[in-house]
PDB file of N, CA and C in Angstrom:
ATOM      1  N   UNK A   1      20.265 -44.221  29.357  1.00 50.00           N
ATOM      2  CA  UNK A   1      19.609 -45.449  29.698  1.00 50.00           C
ATOM      3  C   UNK A   1      19.886 -46.462  28.591  1.00 50.00           C
ATOM      4  N   UNK A   2      20.168 -47.678  28.954  1.00 63.00           N
ATOM      5  CA  UNK A   2      20.455 -48.738  27.998  1.00 63.00           C
ATOM      6  C   UNK A   2      19.279 -49.714  27.947  1.00 63.00           C
ATOM      7  N   UNK A   3      18.896 -50.101  26.759  1.00 69.00           N
ATOM      8  CA  UNK A   3      17.831 -51.076  26.557  1.00 69.00           C
ATOM      9  C   UNK A   3      18.431 -52.247  25.806  1.00 69.00           C
ATOM     10  N   UNK A   4      18.251 -53.446  26.304  1.00 73.00           N
ATOM     11  CA  UNK A   4      18.808 -54.620  25.653  1.00 73.00           C
ATOM     12  C   UNK A   4      18.020 -54.949  24.395  1.00 73.00           C
ATOM     13  N   UNK A   5      18.740 -55.429  23.384  1.00 71.00           N
ATOM     14  CA  UNK A   5      18.141 -55.791  22.101  1.00 71.00           C
ATOM     15  C   UNK A   5      17.044 -56.829  22.289  1.00 71.00           C
ATOM     16  N   UNK A   6      17.250 -57.774  23.175  1.00 71.00           N
ATOM     17  CA  UNK A   6      16.258 -58.829  23.410  1.00 71.00           C
ATOM     18  C   UNK A   6      14.948 -58.237  23.912  1.00 71.00           C
ATOM     19  N   UNK A   7      15.022 -57.212  24.745  1.00 79.00           N
ATOM     20  CA  UNK A   7      13.811 -56.578  25.268  1.00 79.00           C
ATOM     21  C   UNK A   7      13.049 -55.860  24.163  1.00 79.00           C
ATOM     22  N   UNK A   8      13.766 -55.193  23.272  1.00 80.00           N
ATOM     23  CA  UNK A   8      13.124 -54.491  22.157  1.00 80.00           C
ATOM     24  C   UNK A   8      12.468 -55.496  21.222  1.00 80.00           C
ATOM     25  N   UNK A   9      13.175 -56.578  20.911  1.00 79.00           N
ATOM     26  CA  UNK A   9      12.607 -57.598  20.033  1.00 79.00           C
ATOM     27  C   UNK A   9      11.397 -58.264  20.667  1.00 79.00           C
ATOM     28  N   UNK A  10      11.426 -58.482  21.980  1.00 82.00           N
ATOM     29  CA  UNK A  10      10.283 -59.058  22.683  1.00 82.00           C
ATOM     30  C   UNK A  10       9.079 -58.120  22.602  1.00 82.00           C
ATOM     31  N   UNK A  11       9.310 -56.850  22.828  1.00 86.00           N
ATOM     32  CA  UNK A  11       8.237 -55.862  22.748  1.00 86.00           C
ATOM     33  C   UNK A  11       7.644 -55.790  21.347  1.00 86.00           C
ATOM     34  N   UNK A  12       8.491 -55.775  20.334  1.00 85.00           N
ATOM     35  CA  UNK A  12       8.003 -55.734  18.954  1.00 85.00           C
ATOM     36  C   UNK A  12       7.236 -57.006  18.602  1.00 85.00           C
ATOM     37  N   UNK A  13       7.663 -58.135  19.143  1.00 84.00           N
ATOM     38  CA  UNK A  13       6.942 -59.383  18.929  1.00 84.00           C
ATOM     39  C   UNK A  13       5.553 -59.351  19.546  1.00 84.00           C
ATOM     40  N   UNK A  14       5.445 -58.776  20.740  1.00 87.00           N
ATOM     41  CA  UNK A  14       4.149 -58.659  21.415  1.00 87.00           C
ATOM     42  C   UNK A  14       3.213 -57.730  20.638  1.00 87.00           C
ATOM     43  N   UNK A  15       3.743 -56.654  20.105  1.00 88.00           N
ATOM     44  CA  UNK A  15       2.934 -55.734  19.296  1.00 88.00           C
ATOM     45  C   UNK A  15       2.436 -56.455  18.046  1.00 88.00           C
ATOM     46  N   UNK A  16       3.306 -57.242  17.430  1.00 87.00           N
ATOM     47  CA  UNK A  16       2.907 -58.020  16.259  1.00 87.00           C
ATOM     48  C   UNK A  16       1.799 -59.010  16.584  1.00 87.00           C
ATOM     49  N   UNK A  17       1.901 -59.664  17.749  1.00 88.00           N
ATOM     50  CA  UNK A  17       0.858 -60.598  18.173  1.00 88.00           C
ATOM     51  C   UNK A  17      -0.471 -59.882  18.379  1.00 88.00           C
ATOM     52  N   UNK A  18      -0.416 -58.687  18.977  1.00 88.00           N
ATOM     53  CA  UNK A  18      -1.643 -57.910  19.175  1.00 88.00           C
ATOM     54  C   UNK A  18      -2.291 -57.543  17.838  1.00 88.00           C
ATOM     55  N   UNK A  19      -1.480 -57.156  16.867  1.00 87.00           N
ATOM     56  CA  UNK A  19      -2.021 -56.807  15.556  1.00 87.00           C
ATOM     57  C   UNK A  19      -2.666 -58.012  14.876  1.00 87.00           C
ATOM     58  N   UNK A  20      -2.066 -59.180  15.045  1.00 87.00           N
ATOM     59  CA  UNK A  20      -2.611 -60.389  14.422  1.00 87.00           C
ATOM     60  C   UNK A  20      -3.938 -60.812  15.040  1.00 87.00           C
ATOM     61  N   UNK A  21      -4.147 -60.489  16.321  1.00 88.00           N
ATOM     62  CA  UNK A  21      -5.352 -60.906  17.031  1.00 88.00           C
ATOM     63  C   UNK A  21      -6.533 -59.961  16.830  1.00 88.00           C
ATOM     64  N   UNK A  22      -6.323 -58.859  16.136  1.00 87.00           N
ATOM     65  CA  UNK A  22      -7.413 -57.914  15.916  1.00 87.00           C
ATOM     66  C   UNK A  22      -8.485 -58.534  15.025  1.00 87.00           C
ATOM     67  N   UNK A  23      -9.742 -58.099  15.177  1.00 88.00           N
ATOM     68  CA  UNK A  23     -10.824 -58.618  14.329  1.00 88.00           C
ATOM     69  C   UNK A  23     -10.597 -58.282  12.856  1.00 88.00           C
ATOM     70  N   UNK A  24     -11.179 -59.084  11.983  1.00 88.00           N
ATOM     71  CA  UNK A  24     -11.002 -58.932  10.536  1.00 88.00           C
ATOM     72  C   UNK A  24     -11.487 -57.558  10.066  1.00 88.00           C
ATOM     73  N   UNK A  25     -12.544 -57.039  10.662  1.00 88.00           N
ATOM     74  CA  UNK A  25     -13.075 -55.732  10.242  1.00 88.00           C
ATOM     75  C   UNK A  25     -12.043 -54.620  10.438  1.00 88.00           C
ATOM     76  N   UNK A  26     -11.292 -54.713  11.509  1.00 84.00           N
ATOM     77  CA  UNK A  26     -10.279 -53.693  11.811  1.00 84.00           C
ATOM     78  C   UNK A  26      -9.099 -53.812  10.853  1.00 84.00           C
ATOM     79  N   UNK A  27      -8.762 -55.039  10.463  1.00 86.00           N
ATOM     80  CA  UNK A  27      -7.609 -55.272   9.602  1.00 86.00           C
ATOM     81  C   UNK A  27      -7.804 -54.717   8.195  1.00 86.00           C
ATOM     82  N   UNK A  28      -9.016 -54.392   7.826  1.00 88.00           N
ATOM     83  CA  UNK A  28      -9.289 -53.869   6.488  1.00 88.00           C
ATOM     84  C   UNK A  28      -9.012 -52.369   6.371  1.00 88.00           C
ATOM     85  N   UNK A  29      -8.829 -51.690   7.488  1.00 85.00           N
ATOM     86  CA  UNK A  29      -8.639 -50.244   7.466  1.00 85.00           C
ATOM     87  C   UNK A  29      -7.230 -49.814   7.102  1.00 85.00           C
ATOM     88  N   UNK A  30      -7.108 -48.550   6.727  1.00 88.00           N
ATOM     89  CA  UNK A  30      -5.810 -47.988   6.343  1.00 88.00           C
ATOM     90  C   UNK A  30      -4.879 -47.865   7.546  1.00 88.00           C
ATOM     91  N   UNK A  31      -5.441 -47.623   8.721  1.00 89.00           N
ATOM     92  CA  UNK A  31      -4.609 -47.484   9.914  1.00 89.00           C
ATOM     93  C   UNK A  31      -3.901 -48.793  10.246  1.00 89.00           C
ATOM     94  N   UNK A  32      -4.567 -49.909  10.014  1.00 89.00           N
ATOM     95  CA  UNK A  32      -3.955 -51.207  10.269  1.00 89.00           C
ATOM     96  C   UNK A  32      -2.771 -51.433   9.334  1.00 89.00           C
ATOM     97  N   UNK A  33      -2.938 -51.066   8.082  1.00 89.00           N
ATOM     98  CA  UNK A  33      -1.851 -51.218   7.114  1.00 89.00           C
ATOM     99  C   UNK A  33      -0.653 -50.364   7.517  1.00 89.00           C
ATOM    100  N   UNK A  34      -0.909 -49.150   7.977  1.00 92.00           N
ATOM    101  CA  UNK A  34       0.178 -48.270   8.434  1.00 92.00           C
ATOM    102  C   UNK A  34       0.864 -48.842   9.662  1.00 92.00           C
ATOM    103  N   UNK A  35       0.092 -49.431  10.566  1.00 90.00           N
ATOM    104  CA  UNK A  35       0.669 -50.027  11.774  1.00 90.00           C
ATOM    105  C   UNK A  35       1.564 -51.200  11.404  1.00 90.00           C
ATOM    106  N   UNK A  36       1.132 -52.015  10.457  1.00 90.00           N
ATOM    107  CA  UNK A  36       1.960 -53.146  10.018  1.00 90.00           C
ATOM    108  C   UNK A  36       3.253 -52.666   9.365  1.00 90.00           C
ATOM    109  N   UNK A  37       3.172 -51.618   8.565  1.00 91.00           N
ATOM    110  CA  UNK A  37       4.368 -51.068   7.919  1.00 91.00           C
ATOM    111  C   UNK A  37       5.346 -50.521   8.967  1.00 91.00           C
ATOM    112  N   UNK A  38       4.812 -49.808   9.958  1.00 90.00           N
ATOM    113  CA  UNK A  38       5.655 -49.241  11.010  1.00 90.00           C
ATOM    114  C   UNK A  38       6.328 -50.344  11.818  1.00 90.00           C
ATOM    115  N   UNK A  39       5.577 -51.389  12.136  1.00 89.00           N
ATOM    116  CA  UNK A  39       6.142 -52.504  12.887  1.00 89.00           C
ATOM    117  C   UNK A  39       7.243 -53.188  12.079  1.00 89.00           C
ATOM    118  N   UNK A  40       7.015 -53.395  10.804  1.00 88.00           N
ATOM    119  CA  UNK A  40       8.021 -54.030   9.947  1.00 88.00           C
ATOM    120  C   UNK A  40       9.291 -53.187   9.877  1.00 88.00           C
ATOM    121  N   UNK A  41       9.126 -51.870   9.801  1.00 88.00           N
ATOM    122  CA  UNK A  41      10.285 -50.976   9.735  1.00 88.00           C
ATOM    123  C   UNK A  41      11.079 -51.012  11.047  1.00 88.00           C
ATOM    124  N   UNK A  42      10.367 -51.034  12.177  1.00 85.00           N
ATOM    125  CA  UNK A  42      11.048 -51.113  13.468  1.00 85.00           C
ATOM    126  C   UNK A  42      11.777 -52.439  13.628  1.00 85.00           C
ATOM    127  N   UNK A  43      11.139 -53.523  13.215  1.00 83.00           N
ATOM    128  CA  UNK A  43      11.796 -54.822  13.314  1.00 83.00           C
ATOM    129  C   UNK A  43      13.038 -54.859  12.438  1.00 83.00           C
ATOM    130  N   UNK A  44      12.972 -54.246  11.281  1.00 82.00           N
ATOM    131  CA  UNK A  44      14.123 -54.186  10.384  1.00 82.00           C
ATOM    132  C   UNK A  44      15.255 -53.373  11.004  1.00 82.00           C
ATOM    133  N   UNK A  45      14.914 -52.277  11.685  1.00 80.00           N
ATOM    134  CA  UNK A  45      15.930 -51.440  12.321  1.00 80.00           C
ATOM    135  C   UNK A  45      16.675 -52.182  13.421  1.00 80.00           C
ATOM    136  N   UNK A  46      15.935 -52.937  14.221  1.00 76.00           N
ATOM    137  CA  UNK A  46      16.538 -53.554  15.394  1.00 76.00           C
ATOM    138  C   UNK A  46      17.040 -54.973  15.153  1.00 76.00           C
ATOM    139  N   UNK A  47      16.862 -55.525  13.976  1.00 70.00           N
ATOM    140  CA  UNK A  47      17.287 -56.892  13.711  1.00 70.00           C
ATOM    141  C   UNK A  47      18.801 -57.027  13.704  1.00 70.00           C
ATOM    142  N   UNK A  48      19.496 -56.123  13.063  1.00 61.00           N
ATOM    143  CA  UNK A  48      20.934 -56.262  12.902  1.00 61.00           C
ATOM    144  C   UNK A  48      21.774 -55.722  14.036  1.00 61.00           C
ATOM    145  N   UNK A  49      21.183 -55.179  15.063  1.00 55.00           N
ATOM    146  CA  UNK A  49      21.957 -54.569  16.134  1.00 55.00           C
ATOM    147  C   UNK A  49      22.429 -55.594  17.148  1.00 55.00           C
ATOM    148  N   UNK A  50      23.621 -55.405  17.660  1.00 55.00           N
ATOM    149  CA  UNK A  50      24.178 -56.300  18.672  1.00 55.00           C
ATOM    150  C   UNK A  50      24.213 -55.595  20.019  1.00 55.00           C
ATOM    151  N   UNK A  51      24.145 -56.384  21.067  1.00 48.00           N
ATOM    152  CA  UNK A  51      24.310 -55.847  22.409  1.00 48.00           C
ATOM    153  C   UNK A  51      23.151 -54.995  22.853  1.00 48.00           C
ATOM    154  N   UNK A  52      23.468 -53.790  23.306  1.00 50.00           N
ATOM    155  CA  UNK A  52      22.468 -52.914  23.867  1.00 50.00           C
ATOM    156  C   UNK A  52      22.245 -51.708  22.969  1.00 50.00           C
ATOM    157  N   UNK A  53      21.056 -51.163  23.051  1.00 54.00           N
ATOM    158  CA  UNK A  53      20.675 -49.990  22.275  1.00 54.00           C
ATOM    159  C   UNK A  53      20.661 -48.800  23.227  1.00 54.00           C
ATOM    160  N   UNK A  54      21.324 -47.750  22.853  1.00 56.00           N
ATOM    161  CA  UNK A  54      21.354 -46.568  23.697  1.00 56.00           C
ATOM    162  C   UNK A  54      20.135 -45.718  23.388  1.00 56.00           C
ATOM    163  N   UNK A  55      19.356 -45.418  24.419  1.00 54.00           N
ATOM    164  CA  UNK A  55      18.163 -44.603  24.262  1.00 54.00           C
ATOM    165  C   UNK A  55      18.486 -43.200  24.749  1.00 54.00           C
ATOM    166  N   UNK A  56      18.346 -42.231  23.858  1.00 55.00           N
ATOM    167  CA  UNK A  56      18.624 -40.846  24.205  1.00 55.00           C
ATOM    168  C   UNK A  56      17.322 -40.064  24.156  1.00 55.00           C
ATOM    169  N   UNK A  57      17.166 -39.135  25.065  1.00 57.00           N
ATOM    170  CA  UNK A  57      15.992 -38.284  25.066  1.00 57.00           C
ATOM    171  C   UNK A  57      15.969 -37.399  23.846  1.00 57.00           C
ATOM    172  N   UNK A  58      14.808 -36.887  23.502  1.00 58.00           N
ATOM    173  CA  UNK A  58      14.722 -36.063  22.306  1.00 58.00           C
ATOM    174  C   UNK A  58      13.906 -34.805  22.597  1.00 58.00           C
ATOM    175  N   UNK A  59      14.147 -33.836  21.775  1.00 59.00           N
ATOM    176  CA  UNK A  59      13.371 -32.611  21.795  1.00 59.00           C
ATOM    177  C   UNK A  59      12.600 -32.543  20.488  1.00 59.00           C
ATOM    178  N   UNK A  60      11.870 -31.499  20.271  1.00 58.00           N
ATOM    179  CA  UNK A  60      11.043 -31.392  19.084  1.00 58.00           C
ATOM    180  C   UNK A  60      11.807 -31.509  17.776  1.00 58.00           C
ATOM    181  N   UNK A  61      13.009 -30.950  17.715  1.00 62.00           N
ATOM    182  CA  UNK A  61      13.764 -30.973  16.464  1.00 62.00           C
ATOM    183  C   UNK A  61      14.796 -32.104  16.402  1.00 62.00           C
ATOM    184  N   UNK A  62      14.976 -32.826  17.507  1.00 57.00           N
ATOM    185  CA  UNK A  62      15.924 -33.936  17.537  1.00 57.00           C
ATOM    186  C   UNK A  62      15.150 -35.221  17.781  1.00 57.00           C
ATOM    187  N   UNK A  63      15.461 -36.249  16.990  1.00 58.00           N
ATOM    188  CA  UNK A  63      14.730 -37.505  17.107  1.00 58.00           C
ATOM    189  C   UNK A  63      15.629 -38.595  17.625  1.00 58.00           C
ATOM    190  N   UNK A  64      15.035 -39.585  18.277  1.00 56.00           N
ATOM    191  CA  UNK A  64      15.801 -40.716  18.786  1.00 56.00           C
ATOM    192  C   UNK A  64      16.262 -41.576  17.630  1.00 56.00           C
ATOM    193  N   UNK A  65      15.355 -41.899  16.699  1.00 54.00           N
ATOM    194  CA  UNK A  65      15.695 -42.705  15.535  1.00 54.00           C
ATOM    195  C   UNK A  65      15.674 -41.840  14.300  1.00 54.00           C
ATOM    196  N   UNK A  66      16.710 -41.928  13.487  1.00 47.00           N
ATOM    197  CA  UNK A  66      16.747 -41.158  12.250  1.00 47.00           C
ATOM    198  C   UNK A  66      16.189 -41.996  11.123  1.00 47.00           C
TER     199      UNK A  66
END
């Protein structure tokens, strides 16, 4: 299955918007900080890619993203 880069970037942008709209009390927790770090890492991974991203299924010992 092929996923277009624009679709991945759009999805990551929507996740970022959701994180920004959370209440201030939630943003103080450790889970929020981890979510922001994960989002930043994903955005960094997909920023430099051109064209389409190939999505491959995974098993327990094989991962889609290394």
